[in-house]
Tab-separated table of C-alpha atoms in Angstrom:
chain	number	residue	atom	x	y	z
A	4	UNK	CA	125.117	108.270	100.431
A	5	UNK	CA	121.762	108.134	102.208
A	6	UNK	CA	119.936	106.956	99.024
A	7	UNK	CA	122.434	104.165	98.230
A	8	UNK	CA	122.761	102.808	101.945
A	9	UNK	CA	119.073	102.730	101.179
A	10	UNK	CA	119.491	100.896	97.811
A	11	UNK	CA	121.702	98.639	98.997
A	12	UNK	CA	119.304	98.070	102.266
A	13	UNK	CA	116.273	96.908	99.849
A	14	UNK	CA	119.010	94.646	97.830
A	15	UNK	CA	119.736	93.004	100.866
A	16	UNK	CA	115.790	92.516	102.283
A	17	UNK	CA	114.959	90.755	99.206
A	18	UNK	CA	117.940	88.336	99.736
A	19	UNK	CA	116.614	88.515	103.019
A	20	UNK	CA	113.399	87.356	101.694
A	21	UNK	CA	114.339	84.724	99.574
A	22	UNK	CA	115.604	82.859	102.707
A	23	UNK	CA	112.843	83.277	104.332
A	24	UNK	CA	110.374	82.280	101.996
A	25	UNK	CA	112.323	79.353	101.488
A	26	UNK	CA	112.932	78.323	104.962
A	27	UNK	CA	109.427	79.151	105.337
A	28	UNK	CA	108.290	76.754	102.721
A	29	UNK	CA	110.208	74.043	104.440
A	30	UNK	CA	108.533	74.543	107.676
A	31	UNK	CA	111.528	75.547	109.494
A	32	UNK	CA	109.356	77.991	111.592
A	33	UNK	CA	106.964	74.957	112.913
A	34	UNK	CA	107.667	73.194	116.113
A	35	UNK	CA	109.470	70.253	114.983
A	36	UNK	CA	111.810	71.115	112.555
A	37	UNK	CA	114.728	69.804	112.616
A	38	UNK	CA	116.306	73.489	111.798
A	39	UNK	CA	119.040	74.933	113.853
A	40	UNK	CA	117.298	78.184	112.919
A	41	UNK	CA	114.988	79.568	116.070
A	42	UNK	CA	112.289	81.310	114.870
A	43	UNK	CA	112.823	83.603	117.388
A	44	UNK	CA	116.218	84.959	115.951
A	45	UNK	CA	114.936	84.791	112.449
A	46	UNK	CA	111.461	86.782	113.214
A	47	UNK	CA	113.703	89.260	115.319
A	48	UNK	CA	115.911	89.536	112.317
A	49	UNK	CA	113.286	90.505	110.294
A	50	UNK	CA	110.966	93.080	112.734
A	51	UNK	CA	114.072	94.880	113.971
A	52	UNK	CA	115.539	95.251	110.038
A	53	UNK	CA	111.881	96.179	108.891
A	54	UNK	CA	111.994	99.060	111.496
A	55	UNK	CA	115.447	100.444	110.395
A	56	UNK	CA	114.128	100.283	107.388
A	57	UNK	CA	111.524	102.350	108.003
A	58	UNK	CA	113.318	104.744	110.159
A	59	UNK	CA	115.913	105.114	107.089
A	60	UNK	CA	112.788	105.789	104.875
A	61	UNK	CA	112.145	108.546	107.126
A	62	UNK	CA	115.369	110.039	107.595
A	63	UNK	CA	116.111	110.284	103.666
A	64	UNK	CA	112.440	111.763	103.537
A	65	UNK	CA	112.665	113.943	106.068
A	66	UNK	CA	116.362	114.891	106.855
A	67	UNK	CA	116.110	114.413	110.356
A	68	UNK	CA	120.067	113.656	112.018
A	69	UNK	CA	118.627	111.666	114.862
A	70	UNK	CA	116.548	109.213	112.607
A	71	UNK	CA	119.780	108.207	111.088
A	72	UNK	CA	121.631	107.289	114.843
A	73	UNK	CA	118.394	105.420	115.441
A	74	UNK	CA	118.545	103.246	112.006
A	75	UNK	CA	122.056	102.592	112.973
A	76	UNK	CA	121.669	101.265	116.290
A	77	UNK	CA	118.978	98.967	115.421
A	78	UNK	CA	120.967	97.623	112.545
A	79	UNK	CA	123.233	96.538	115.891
A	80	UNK	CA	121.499	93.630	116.844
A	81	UNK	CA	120.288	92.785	113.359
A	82	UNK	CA	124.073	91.906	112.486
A	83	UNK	CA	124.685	90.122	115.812
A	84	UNK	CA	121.323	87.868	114.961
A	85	UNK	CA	122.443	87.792	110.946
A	86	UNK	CA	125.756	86.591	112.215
A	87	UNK	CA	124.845	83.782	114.320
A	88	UNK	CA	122.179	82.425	112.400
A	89	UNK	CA	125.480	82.723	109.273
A	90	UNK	CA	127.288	80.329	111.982
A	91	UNK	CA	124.787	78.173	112.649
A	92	UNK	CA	123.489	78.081	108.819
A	93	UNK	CA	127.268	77.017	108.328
A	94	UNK	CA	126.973	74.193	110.918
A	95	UNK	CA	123.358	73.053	108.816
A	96	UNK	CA	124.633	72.485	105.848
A	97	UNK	CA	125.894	68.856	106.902
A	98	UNK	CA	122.723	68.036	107.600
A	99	UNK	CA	120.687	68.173	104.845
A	100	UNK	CA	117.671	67.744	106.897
A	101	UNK	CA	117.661	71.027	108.273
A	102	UNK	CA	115.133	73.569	106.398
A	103	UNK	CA	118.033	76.359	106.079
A	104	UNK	CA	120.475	74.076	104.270
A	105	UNK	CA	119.519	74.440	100.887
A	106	UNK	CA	119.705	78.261	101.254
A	107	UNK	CA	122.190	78.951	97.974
A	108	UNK	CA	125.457	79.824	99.023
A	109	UNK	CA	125.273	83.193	96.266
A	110	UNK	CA	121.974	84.284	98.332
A	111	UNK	CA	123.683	83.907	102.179
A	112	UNK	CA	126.615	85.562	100.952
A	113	UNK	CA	125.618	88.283	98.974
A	114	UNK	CA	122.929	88.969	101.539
A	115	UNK	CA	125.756	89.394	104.654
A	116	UNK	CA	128.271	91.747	102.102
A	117	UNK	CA	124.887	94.192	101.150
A	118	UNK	CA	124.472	93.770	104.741
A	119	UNK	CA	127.717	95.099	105.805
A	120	UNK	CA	127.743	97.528	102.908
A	121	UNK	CA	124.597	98.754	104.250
A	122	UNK	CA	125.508	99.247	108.020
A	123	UNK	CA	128.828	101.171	106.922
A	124	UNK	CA	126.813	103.466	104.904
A	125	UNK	CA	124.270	103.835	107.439
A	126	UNK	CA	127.616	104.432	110.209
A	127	UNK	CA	129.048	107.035	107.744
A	128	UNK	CA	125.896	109.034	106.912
A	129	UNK	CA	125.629	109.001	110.865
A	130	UNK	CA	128.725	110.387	111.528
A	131	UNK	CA	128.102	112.870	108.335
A	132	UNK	CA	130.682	111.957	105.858
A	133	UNK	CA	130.694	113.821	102.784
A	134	UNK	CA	128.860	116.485	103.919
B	27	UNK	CA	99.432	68.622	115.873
B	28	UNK	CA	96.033	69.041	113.910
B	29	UNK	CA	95.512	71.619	111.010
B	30	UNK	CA	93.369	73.886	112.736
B	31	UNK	CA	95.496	73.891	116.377
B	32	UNK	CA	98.964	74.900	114.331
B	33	UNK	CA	97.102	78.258	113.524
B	34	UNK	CA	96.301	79.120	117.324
B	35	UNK	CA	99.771	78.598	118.218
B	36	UNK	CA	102.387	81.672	118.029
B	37	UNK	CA	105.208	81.101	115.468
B	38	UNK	CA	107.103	83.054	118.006
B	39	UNK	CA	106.807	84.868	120.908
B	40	UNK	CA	107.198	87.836	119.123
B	41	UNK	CA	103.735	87.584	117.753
B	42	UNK	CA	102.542	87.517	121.442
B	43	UNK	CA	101.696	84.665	123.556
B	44	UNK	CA	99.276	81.646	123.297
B	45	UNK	CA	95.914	83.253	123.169
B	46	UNK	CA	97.276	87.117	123.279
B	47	UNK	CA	98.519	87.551	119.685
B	48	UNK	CA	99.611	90.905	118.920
B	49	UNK	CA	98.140	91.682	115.650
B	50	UNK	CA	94.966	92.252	116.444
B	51	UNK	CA	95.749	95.012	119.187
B	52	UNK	CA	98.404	96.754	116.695
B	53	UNK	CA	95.495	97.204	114.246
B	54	UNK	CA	93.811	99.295	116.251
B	55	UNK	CA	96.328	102.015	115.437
B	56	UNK	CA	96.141	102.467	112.175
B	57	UNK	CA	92.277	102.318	112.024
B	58	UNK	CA	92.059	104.587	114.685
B	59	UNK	CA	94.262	107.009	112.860
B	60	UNK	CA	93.055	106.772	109.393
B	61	UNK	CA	89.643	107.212	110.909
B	62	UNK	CA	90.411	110.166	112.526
B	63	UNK	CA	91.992	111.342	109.435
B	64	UNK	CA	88.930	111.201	107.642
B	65	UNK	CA	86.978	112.905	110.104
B	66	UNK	CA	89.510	116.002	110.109
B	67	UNK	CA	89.195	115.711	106.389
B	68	UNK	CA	85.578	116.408	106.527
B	69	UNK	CA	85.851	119.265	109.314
B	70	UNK	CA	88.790	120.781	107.810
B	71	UNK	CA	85.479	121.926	104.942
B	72	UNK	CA	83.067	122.821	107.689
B	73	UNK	CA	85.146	124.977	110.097
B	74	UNK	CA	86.608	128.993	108.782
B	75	UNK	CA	90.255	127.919	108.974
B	76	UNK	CA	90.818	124.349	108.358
B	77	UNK	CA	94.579	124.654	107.884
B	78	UNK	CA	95.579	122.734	111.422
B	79	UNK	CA	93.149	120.248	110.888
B	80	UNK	CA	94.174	119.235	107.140
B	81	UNK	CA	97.886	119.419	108.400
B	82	UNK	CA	96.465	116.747	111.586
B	83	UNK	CA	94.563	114.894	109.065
B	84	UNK	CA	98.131	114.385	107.189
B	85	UNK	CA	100.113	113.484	110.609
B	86	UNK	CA	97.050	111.258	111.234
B	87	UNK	CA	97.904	109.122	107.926
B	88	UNK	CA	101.634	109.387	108.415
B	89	UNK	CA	100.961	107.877	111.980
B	90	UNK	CA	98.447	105.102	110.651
B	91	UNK	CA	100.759	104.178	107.716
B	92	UNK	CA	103.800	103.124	110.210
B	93	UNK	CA	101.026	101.653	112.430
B	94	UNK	CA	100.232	99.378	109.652
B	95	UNK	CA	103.643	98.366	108.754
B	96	UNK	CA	104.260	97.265	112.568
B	97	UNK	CA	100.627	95.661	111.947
B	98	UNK	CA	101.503	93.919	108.808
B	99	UNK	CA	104.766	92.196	110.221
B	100	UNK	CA	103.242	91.164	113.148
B	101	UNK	CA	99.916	89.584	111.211
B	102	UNK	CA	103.068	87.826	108.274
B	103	UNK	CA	103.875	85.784	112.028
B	104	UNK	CA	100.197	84.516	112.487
B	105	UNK	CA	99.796	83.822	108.745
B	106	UNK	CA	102.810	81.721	108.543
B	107	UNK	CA	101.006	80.066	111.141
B	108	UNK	CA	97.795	79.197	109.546
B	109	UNK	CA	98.722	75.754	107.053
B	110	UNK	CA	98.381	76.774	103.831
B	111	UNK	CA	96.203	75.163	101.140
B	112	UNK	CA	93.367	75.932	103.453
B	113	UNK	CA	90.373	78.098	103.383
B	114	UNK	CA	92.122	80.077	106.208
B	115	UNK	CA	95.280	80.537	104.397
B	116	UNK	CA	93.330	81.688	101.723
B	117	UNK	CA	91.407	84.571	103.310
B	118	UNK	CA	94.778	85.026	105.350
B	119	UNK	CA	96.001	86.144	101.830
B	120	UNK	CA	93.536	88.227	100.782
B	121	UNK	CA	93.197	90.097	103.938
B	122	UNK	CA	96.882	90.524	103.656
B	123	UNK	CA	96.723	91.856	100.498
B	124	UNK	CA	93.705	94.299	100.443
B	125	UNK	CA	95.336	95.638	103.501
B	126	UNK	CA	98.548	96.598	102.040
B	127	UNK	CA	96.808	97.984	99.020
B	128	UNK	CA	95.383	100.120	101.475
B	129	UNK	CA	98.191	100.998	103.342
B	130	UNK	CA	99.649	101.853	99.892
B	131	UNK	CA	96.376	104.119	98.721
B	132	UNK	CA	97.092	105.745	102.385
B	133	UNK	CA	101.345	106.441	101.258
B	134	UNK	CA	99.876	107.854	98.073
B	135	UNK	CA	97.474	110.062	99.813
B	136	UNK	CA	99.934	111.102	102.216
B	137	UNK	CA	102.365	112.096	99.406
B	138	UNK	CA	99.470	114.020	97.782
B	139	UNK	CA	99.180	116.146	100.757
B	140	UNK	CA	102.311	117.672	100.823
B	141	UNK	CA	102.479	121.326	101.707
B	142	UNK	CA	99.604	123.489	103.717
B	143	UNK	CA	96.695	123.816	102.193
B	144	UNK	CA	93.322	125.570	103.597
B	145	UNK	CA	91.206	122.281	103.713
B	146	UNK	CA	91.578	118.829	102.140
B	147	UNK	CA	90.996	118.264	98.595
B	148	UNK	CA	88.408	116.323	97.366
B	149	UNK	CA	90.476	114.354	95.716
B	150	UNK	CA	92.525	113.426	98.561
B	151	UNK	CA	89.342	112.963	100.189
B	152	UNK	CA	87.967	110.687	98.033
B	153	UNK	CA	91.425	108.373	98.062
B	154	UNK	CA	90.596	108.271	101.688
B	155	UNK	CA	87.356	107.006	101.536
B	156	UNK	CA	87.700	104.376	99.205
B	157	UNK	CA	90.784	103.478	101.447
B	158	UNK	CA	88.593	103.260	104.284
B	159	UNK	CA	85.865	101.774	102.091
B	160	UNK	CA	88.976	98.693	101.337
B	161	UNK	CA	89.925	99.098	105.311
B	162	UNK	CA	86.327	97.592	106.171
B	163	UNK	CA	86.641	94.816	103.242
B	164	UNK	CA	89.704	93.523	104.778
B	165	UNK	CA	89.216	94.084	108.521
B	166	UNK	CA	85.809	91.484	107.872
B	167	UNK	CA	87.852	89.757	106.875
B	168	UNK	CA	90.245	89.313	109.563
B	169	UNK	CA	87.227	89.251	111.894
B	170	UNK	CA	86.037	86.127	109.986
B	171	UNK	CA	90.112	84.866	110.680
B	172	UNK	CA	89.795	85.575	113.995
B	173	UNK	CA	85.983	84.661	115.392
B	174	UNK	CA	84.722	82.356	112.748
B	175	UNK	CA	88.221	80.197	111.860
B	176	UNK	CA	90.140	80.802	115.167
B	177	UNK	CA	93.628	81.765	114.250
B	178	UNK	CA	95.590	82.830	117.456
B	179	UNK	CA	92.438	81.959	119.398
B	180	UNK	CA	93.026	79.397	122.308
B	181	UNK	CA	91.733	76.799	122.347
B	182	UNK	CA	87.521	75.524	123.184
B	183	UNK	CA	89.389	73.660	126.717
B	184	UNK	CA	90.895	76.844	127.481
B	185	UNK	CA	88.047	78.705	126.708
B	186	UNK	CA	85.762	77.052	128.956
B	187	UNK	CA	88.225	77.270	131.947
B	188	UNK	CA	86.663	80.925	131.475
B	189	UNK	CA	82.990	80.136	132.403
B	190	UNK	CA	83.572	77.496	135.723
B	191	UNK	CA	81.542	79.388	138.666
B	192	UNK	CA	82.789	78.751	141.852
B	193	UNK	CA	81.726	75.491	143.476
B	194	UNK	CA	80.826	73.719	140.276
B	195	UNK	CA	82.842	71.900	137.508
B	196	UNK	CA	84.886	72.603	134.639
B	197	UNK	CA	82.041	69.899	132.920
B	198	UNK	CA	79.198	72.238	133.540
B	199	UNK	CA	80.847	75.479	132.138
């Protein structure tokens, strides 16, 4: 279970990725865009999600229980952000000015289900299901 | 805003403040580490029992290697910040990518070393050196980033507001 959470947690990074390249490339990080996008949230997105990441890496290297409790928790805030910038990328896509709107709808979505695929099989391997 | 200013502004305040971006301290970790690394590599042939320092040197890479990835993220703010299609950007992408090649040569060597060994290899010690060898190629360059092209450094106004001795003028700084 540990190995596919962490399957499923590089499937959704490179969706992840995609985005922000994209949003990126439309200057939705410079002052002035007309994004509803902070790059605040997205940046926080990202460094919080890189450290689970790494954490995860960790704990299916090394076995650790606690390293699994820790990826979990910082996957916490990582949904909260993923889920308002989903609402606010929702609000964007009337105005085709913003940077964020011509994210394809296949990428946000199937980013936000490996996302919540990911956090229940981080939860469950927490908790030690099928062990 | 001109070319050169956009690049001495933080993306985000994550990548520190206006003239205290965060990259450049971060760095010091895994240099520090990989450093020290080598150094245990080279006792760990000189001293009777080497054992604790090879199994250092190892924690040593371990420690630089997540030092770099917190590095890395925090330096993929200030290059988003640099415009691209510039000399800056350009060496921004180089340094970025001799840097993770290291980081990689540094996962590989750390994999290498698994379980307790005497002393270090030369083989492992060679992978570290030309690591470290690629570790100086792509810290110049992020020194020439940094003192010769200014990214994240305030700006020359702000920098003179440095030099203004009391009871003269900001004009003869």
């Amino acid at each position: 279970m540990a190995v596919t959470a962490l399957i499923t947690w590089l499937v959704t990074a490179t969706g992840g990725f995609v985005m922000l390249a994209g949003w990126i490339g439309r200057g939705g990080h410079r002052p002035g865009s007309s994004g509803r996008l902070s790059p605040t949230m997205v940046f926080t997105h990202l460094l919080l999600a890189a450290a689970g990441l790494v954490v995860w890496i960790i704990y299916v290297a090394a076995d650790a229980d606690a390293l699994a409790w820790v990826a979990f928790v910082l996957l916490l805030p990582v949904a909260l952000l993923g889920f308002t910038m989903f609402a606010r990328w929702l609000g964007s896509r009337r105005t085709s000015a913003a940077p964020e709107s011509r994210f394809p709808m296949p990428v946000v979505l199937g980013h936000g289900l490996f996302a919540a695929v990911t956090l229940v099989l981080v939860l469950l391997t927490a908790v030690g299901v099928g062990e | 805003m001109r070319l050169m200013d956009s690049a001495k502004q933080p993306v985000t305040t994550l990548a520190g403040s206006y003239g205290h971006p965060v990259h450049p301290a971060l760095v010091a970790v895994p240099i520090g580490a990989w450093i020290g690394s080598f150094v245990f590599d080279v006792a760990s042939r000189i001293v009777a029992d080497g054992h604790v320092l090879a199994e250092g040197s190892r924690w040593l890479i371990g420690l630089g290697v997540l030092g770099a990835v917190g590095a890395a993220l925090a330096g993929f703010l200030d290059l988003v910040a640099i415009p691209p299609g510039t000399r800056a950007f350009r060496i921004a992408i180089a340094h970025m990518s001799i840097n993770l090649i290291v980081t990689g040569l540094f996962g590989v060597g750390f994999a290498l070393r698994g379980g307790s060994a005497d002393r270090v290899g030369w083989g492992p010690l060679v992978l570290s050196a030309v690591a470290l060898a690629g570790l100086g190629v792509g810290g110049w360059l992020g020194g020439t980033l940094a003192f010769r092209y200014g990214v994240r450094v305030a700006d020359e106004a702000t920098q003179r507001t440095g030099y203004v001795r009391a009871g003269s003028t900001e004009e003869d700084a």
